[in-house]
Short mmCIF file of C-alpha atoms in Angstrom, two decimals:
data_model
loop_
_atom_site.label_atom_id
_atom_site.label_comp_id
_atom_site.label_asym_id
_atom_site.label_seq_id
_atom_site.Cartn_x
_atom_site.Cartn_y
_atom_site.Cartn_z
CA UNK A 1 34.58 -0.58 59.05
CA UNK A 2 33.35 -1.65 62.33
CA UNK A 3 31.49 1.06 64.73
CA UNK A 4 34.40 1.80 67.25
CA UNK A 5 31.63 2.29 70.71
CA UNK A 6 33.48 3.57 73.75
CA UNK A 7 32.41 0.52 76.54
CA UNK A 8 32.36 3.14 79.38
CA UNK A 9 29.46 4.83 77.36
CA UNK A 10 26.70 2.47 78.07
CA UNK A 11 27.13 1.95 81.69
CA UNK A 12 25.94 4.09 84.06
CA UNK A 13 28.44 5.98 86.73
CA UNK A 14 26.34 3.88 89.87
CA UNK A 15 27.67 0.54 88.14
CA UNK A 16 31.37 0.99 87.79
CA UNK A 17 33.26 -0.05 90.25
CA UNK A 18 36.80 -1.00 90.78
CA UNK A 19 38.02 -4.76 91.08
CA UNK A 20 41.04 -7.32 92.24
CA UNK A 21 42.71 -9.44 89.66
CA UNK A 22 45.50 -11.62 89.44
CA UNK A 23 47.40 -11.30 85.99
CA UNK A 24 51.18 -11.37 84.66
CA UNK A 25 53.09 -8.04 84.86
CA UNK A 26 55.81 -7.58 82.41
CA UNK A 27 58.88 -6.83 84.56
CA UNK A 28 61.02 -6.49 81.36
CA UNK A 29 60.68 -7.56 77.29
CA UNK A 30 63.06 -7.34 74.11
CA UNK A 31 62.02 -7.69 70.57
CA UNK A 32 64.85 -9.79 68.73
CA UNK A 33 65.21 -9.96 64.74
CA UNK A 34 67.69 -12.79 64.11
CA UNK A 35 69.62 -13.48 60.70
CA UNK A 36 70.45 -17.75 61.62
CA UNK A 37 73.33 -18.99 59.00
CA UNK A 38 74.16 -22.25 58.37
CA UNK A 39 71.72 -23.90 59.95
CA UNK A 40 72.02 -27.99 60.10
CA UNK A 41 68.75 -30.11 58.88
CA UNK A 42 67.94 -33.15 60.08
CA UNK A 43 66.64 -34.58 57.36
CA UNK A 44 64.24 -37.63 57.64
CA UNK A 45 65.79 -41.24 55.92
CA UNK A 46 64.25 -41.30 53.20
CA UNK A 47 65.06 -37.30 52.85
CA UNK A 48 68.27 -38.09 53.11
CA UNK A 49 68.56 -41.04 50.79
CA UNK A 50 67.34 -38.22 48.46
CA UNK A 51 69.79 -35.73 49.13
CA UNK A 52 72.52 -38.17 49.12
CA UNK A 53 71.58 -39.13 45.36
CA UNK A 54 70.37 -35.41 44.44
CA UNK A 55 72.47 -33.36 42.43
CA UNK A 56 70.92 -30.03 44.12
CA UNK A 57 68.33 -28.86 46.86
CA UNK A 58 66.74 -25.69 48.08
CA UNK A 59 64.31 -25.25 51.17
CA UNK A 60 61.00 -24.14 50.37
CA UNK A 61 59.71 -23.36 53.64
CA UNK A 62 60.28 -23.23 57.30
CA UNK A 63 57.48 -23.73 60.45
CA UNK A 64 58.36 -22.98 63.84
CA UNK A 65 57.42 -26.05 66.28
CA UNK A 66 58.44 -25.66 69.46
CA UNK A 67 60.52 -23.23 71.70
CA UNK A 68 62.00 -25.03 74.86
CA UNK A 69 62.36 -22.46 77.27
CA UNK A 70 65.10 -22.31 80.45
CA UNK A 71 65.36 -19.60 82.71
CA UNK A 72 67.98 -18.86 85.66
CA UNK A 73 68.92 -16.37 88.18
CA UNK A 74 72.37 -14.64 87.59
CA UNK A 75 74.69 -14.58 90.71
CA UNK A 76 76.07 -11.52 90.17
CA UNK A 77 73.11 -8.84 89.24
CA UNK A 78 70.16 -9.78 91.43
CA UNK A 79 67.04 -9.54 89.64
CA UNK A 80 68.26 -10.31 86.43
CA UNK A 81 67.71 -14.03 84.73
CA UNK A 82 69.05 -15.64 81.63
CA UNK A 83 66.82 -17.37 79.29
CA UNK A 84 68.03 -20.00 77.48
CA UNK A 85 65.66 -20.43 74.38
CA UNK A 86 66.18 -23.66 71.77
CA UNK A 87 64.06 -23.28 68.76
CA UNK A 88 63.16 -26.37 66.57
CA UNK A 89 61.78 -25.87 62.95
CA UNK A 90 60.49 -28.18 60.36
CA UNK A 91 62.40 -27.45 57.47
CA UNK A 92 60.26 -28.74 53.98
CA UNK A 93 62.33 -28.50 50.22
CA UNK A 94 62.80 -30.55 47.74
CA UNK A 95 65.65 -32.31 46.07
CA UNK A 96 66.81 -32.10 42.33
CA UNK A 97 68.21 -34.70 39.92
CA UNK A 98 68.77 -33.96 36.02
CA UNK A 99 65.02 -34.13 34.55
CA UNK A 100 63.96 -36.03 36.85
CA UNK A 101 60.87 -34.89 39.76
CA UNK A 102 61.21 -33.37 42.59
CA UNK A 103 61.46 -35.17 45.70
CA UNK A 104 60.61 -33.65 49.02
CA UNK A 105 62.74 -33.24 51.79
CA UNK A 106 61.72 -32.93 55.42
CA UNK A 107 63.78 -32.75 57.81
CA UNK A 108 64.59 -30.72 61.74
CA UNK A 109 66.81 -27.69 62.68
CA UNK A 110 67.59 -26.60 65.68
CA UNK A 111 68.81 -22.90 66.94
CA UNK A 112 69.58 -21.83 70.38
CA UNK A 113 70.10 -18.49 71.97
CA UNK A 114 70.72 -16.62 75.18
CA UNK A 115 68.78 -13.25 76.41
CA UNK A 116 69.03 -11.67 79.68
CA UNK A 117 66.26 -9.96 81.41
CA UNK A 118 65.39 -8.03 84.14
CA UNK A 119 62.57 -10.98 86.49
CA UNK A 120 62.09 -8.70 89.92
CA UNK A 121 62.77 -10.07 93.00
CA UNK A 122 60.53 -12.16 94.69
CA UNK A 123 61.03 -14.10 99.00
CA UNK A 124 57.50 -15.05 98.94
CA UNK A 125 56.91 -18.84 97.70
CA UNK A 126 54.28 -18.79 95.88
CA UNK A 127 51.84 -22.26 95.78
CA UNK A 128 48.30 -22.74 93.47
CA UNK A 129 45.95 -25.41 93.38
CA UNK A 130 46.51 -25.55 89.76
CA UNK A 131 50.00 -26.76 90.00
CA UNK A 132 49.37 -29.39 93.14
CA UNK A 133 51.19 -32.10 92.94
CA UNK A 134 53.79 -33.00 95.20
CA UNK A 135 57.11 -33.07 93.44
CA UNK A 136 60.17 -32.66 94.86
CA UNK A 137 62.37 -29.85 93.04
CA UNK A 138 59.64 -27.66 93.04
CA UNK A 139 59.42 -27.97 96.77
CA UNK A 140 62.41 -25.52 97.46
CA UNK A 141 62.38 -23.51 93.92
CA UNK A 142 63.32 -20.06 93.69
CA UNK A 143 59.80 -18.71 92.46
CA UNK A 144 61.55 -17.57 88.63
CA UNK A 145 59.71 -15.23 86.67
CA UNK A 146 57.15 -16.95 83.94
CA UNK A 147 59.59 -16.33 80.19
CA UNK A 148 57.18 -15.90 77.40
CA UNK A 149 58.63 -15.96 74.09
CA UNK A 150 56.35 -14.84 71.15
CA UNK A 151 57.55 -15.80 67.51
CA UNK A 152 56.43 -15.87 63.87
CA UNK A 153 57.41 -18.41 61.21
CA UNK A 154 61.01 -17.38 60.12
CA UNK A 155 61.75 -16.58 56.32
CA UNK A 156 63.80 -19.27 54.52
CA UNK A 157 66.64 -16.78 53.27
CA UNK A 158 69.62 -19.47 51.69
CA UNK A 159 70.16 -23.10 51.39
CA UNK A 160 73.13 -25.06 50.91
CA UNK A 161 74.04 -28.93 50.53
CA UNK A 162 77.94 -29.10 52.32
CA UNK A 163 79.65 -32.92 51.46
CA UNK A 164 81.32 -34.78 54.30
CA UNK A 165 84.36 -36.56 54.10
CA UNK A 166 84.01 -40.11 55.57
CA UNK A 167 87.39 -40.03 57.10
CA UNK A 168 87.83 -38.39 59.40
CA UNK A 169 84.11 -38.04 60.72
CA UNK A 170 82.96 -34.78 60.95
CA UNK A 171 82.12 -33.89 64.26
CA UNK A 172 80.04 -36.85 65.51
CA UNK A 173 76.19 -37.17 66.46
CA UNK A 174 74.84 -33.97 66.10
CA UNK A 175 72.83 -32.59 69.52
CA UNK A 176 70.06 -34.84 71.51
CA UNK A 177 66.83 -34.12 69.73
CA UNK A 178 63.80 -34.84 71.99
CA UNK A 179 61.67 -37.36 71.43
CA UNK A 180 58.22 -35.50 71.36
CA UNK A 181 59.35 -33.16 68.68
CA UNK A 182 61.14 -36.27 66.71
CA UNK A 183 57.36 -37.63 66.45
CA UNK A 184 56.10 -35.00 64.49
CA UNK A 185 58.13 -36.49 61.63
CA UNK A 186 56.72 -39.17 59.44
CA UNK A 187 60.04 -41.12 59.05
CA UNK A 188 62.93 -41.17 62.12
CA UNK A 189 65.63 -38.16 61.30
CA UNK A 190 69.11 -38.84 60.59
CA UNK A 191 71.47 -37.48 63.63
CA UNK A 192 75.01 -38.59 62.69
CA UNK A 193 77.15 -37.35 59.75
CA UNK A 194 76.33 -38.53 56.47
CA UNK A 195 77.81 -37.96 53.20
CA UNK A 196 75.84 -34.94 52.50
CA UNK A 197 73.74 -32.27 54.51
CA UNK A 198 71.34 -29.48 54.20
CA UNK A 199 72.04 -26.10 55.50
CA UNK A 200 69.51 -23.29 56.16
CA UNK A 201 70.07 -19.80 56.55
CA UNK A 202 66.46 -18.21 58.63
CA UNK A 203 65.08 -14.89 59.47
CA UNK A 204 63.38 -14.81 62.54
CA UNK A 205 61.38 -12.14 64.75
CA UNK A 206 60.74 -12.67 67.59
CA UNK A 207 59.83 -10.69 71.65
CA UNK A 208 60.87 -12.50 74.96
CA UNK A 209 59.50 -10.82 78.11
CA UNK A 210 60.01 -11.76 81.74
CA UNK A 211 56.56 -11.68 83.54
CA UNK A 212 55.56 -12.27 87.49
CA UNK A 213 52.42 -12.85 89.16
CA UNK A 214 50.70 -9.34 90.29
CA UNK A 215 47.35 -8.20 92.10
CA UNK A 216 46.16 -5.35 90.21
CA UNK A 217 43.03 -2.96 90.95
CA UNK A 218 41.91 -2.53 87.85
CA UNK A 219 38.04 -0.60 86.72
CA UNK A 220 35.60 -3.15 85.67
CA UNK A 221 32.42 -1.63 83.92
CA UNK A 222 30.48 -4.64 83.41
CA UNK A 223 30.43 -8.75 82.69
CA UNK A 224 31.82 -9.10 79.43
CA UNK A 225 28.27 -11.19 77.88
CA UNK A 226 28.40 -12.12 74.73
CA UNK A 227 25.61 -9.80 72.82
CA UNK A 228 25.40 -11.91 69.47
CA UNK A 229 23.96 -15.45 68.96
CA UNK A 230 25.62 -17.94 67.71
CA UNK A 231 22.85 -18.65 65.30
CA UNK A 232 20.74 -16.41 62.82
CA UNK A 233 18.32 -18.75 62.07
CA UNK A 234 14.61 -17.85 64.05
CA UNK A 235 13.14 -20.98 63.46
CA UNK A 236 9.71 -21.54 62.45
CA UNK A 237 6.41 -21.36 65.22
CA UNK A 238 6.10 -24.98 65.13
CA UNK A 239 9.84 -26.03 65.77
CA UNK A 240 10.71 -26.43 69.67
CA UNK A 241 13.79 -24.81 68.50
CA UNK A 242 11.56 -21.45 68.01
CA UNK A 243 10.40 -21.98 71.48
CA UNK A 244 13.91 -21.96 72.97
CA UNK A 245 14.89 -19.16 71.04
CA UNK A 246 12.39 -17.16 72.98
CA UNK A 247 14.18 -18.04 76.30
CA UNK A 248 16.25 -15.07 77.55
CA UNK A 249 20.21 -16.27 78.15
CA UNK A 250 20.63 -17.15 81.47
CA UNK A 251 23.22 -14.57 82.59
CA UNK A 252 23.84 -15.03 86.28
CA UNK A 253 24.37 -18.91 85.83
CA UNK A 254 27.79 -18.20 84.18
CA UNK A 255 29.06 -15.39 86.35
CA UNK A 256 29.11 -14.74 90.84
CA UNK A 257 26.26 -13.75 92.23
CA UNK A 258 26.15 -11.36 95.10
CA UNK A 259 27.37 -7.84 96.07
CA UNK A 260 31.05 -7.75 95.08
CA UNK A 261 32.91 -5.74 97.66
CA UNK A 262 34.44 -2.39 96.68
#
């Protein structure tokens, strides 16, 4: 096991100090553990011309590939926001016919949910040079609290295969799937009924937290300098490379120079 050393132990009391950052404060966070049933896939065409011949499936696997996140104010309990979150997973499995092999299935599922936070309160509008271009509905926004939503690959718990009658159609197209997550695929998905379809039933954890910008005075001890090199190997006395291995890391290019105001 690693040597735990306490930082604050190799620093002198004359070179702490105490210093202004800007970082995200959590104003409020929920943890989430979600059992999704029935789940639609959106199988690929040629997954689909499998499943439509197959005489059973199963989902292996699930991966989580995007989470499209929407936050807004509530009207009615100031400081609180909803978030609207839409997962998309790539659902992999395979389809089965008498002795026949296996034949993969790929395909897209799509879950959505609603949480409601507690964002703070915020009049000042709040402009960075990182974020400078000129675009009009961000010229009058109403300076929303940064949603971060942290989640693991959920667990494949059930599959199904449900037939559709042709007549009458069940339900129509299925919802607008966007076009950069429709490129991971290797063959375009199939979005309106078909004759068969996969169903998925996921576990999912998952934490959602509502953050703001904040200017914290923090301790800082010291630069945080790498103390390891990146390579073991010394070199021999006639390689440059030995040469340059004697020349001491050039600290105070990478980091201010200057008395730092307490």
């Amino acid at each position: 096991m690693p040597e735990q050393i306490n930082p604050t132990a190799r620093v002198p009391q004359e070179r702490r100090e105490t210093v202004r950052i800007h970082t995200h404060q959590i104003e409020d966070a929920c943890i989430d553990k979600d059992c999704i049933e029935d789940l639609r896939v959106y199988l690929t065409e040629p997954s689909q011309a499998a499943l439509n011949g197959a005489a059973t499936a199963r989902a292996r696997s699930a991966e989580l590939l995007h989470v499209y996140i929407d936050v807004a104010p509530i009207a009615y309990n100031r400081g609180h926001y909803t978030a609207d979150l839409t997962f998309f997973y790539r659902i992999t499995g395979e389809a089965l016919s008498g002795a026949a092999r296996p034949v993969p299935l790929d395909g897209l599922a799509v879950f959505n949910k609603r949480v409601v936070l507690y964002g703070g309160e915020l009049r000042a509008k709040v402009f960075s040079s990182d974020d400078n271009e000129l675009i009009p509905e961000r010229l009058y926004g109403d300076n929303l609290p940064v949603c971060t939503v942290e989640v693991v690959d959920p667990m494949v718990l059930a599959s199904s295969i449900q037939e559709v009658p042709q007549t009458p159609p069940l339900g129509g197209p299925g919802p607008e799937l966007p076009d950069a997550v429709c490129n991971l695929f290797d063959a375009p998905l199939v979005n309106e009924p078909g004759l068969r379809q996969l169903f998925v039933t996921l576990g999912q954890f998952s934490t959602v937290r509502m953050e703001r910008g904040a200017q914290l005075l923090i301790p800082a001890f010291d630069f945080a300098v790498p103390d390891r090199s990146c390579s073991d190997d010394p070199g021999t006395p006639d390689e440059p490379c030995d040469l340059f291995a004697k020349v001491a890391f050039p600290t105070d290019v990478f980091y201010p120079k200057g008395e730092r105001k307490q």
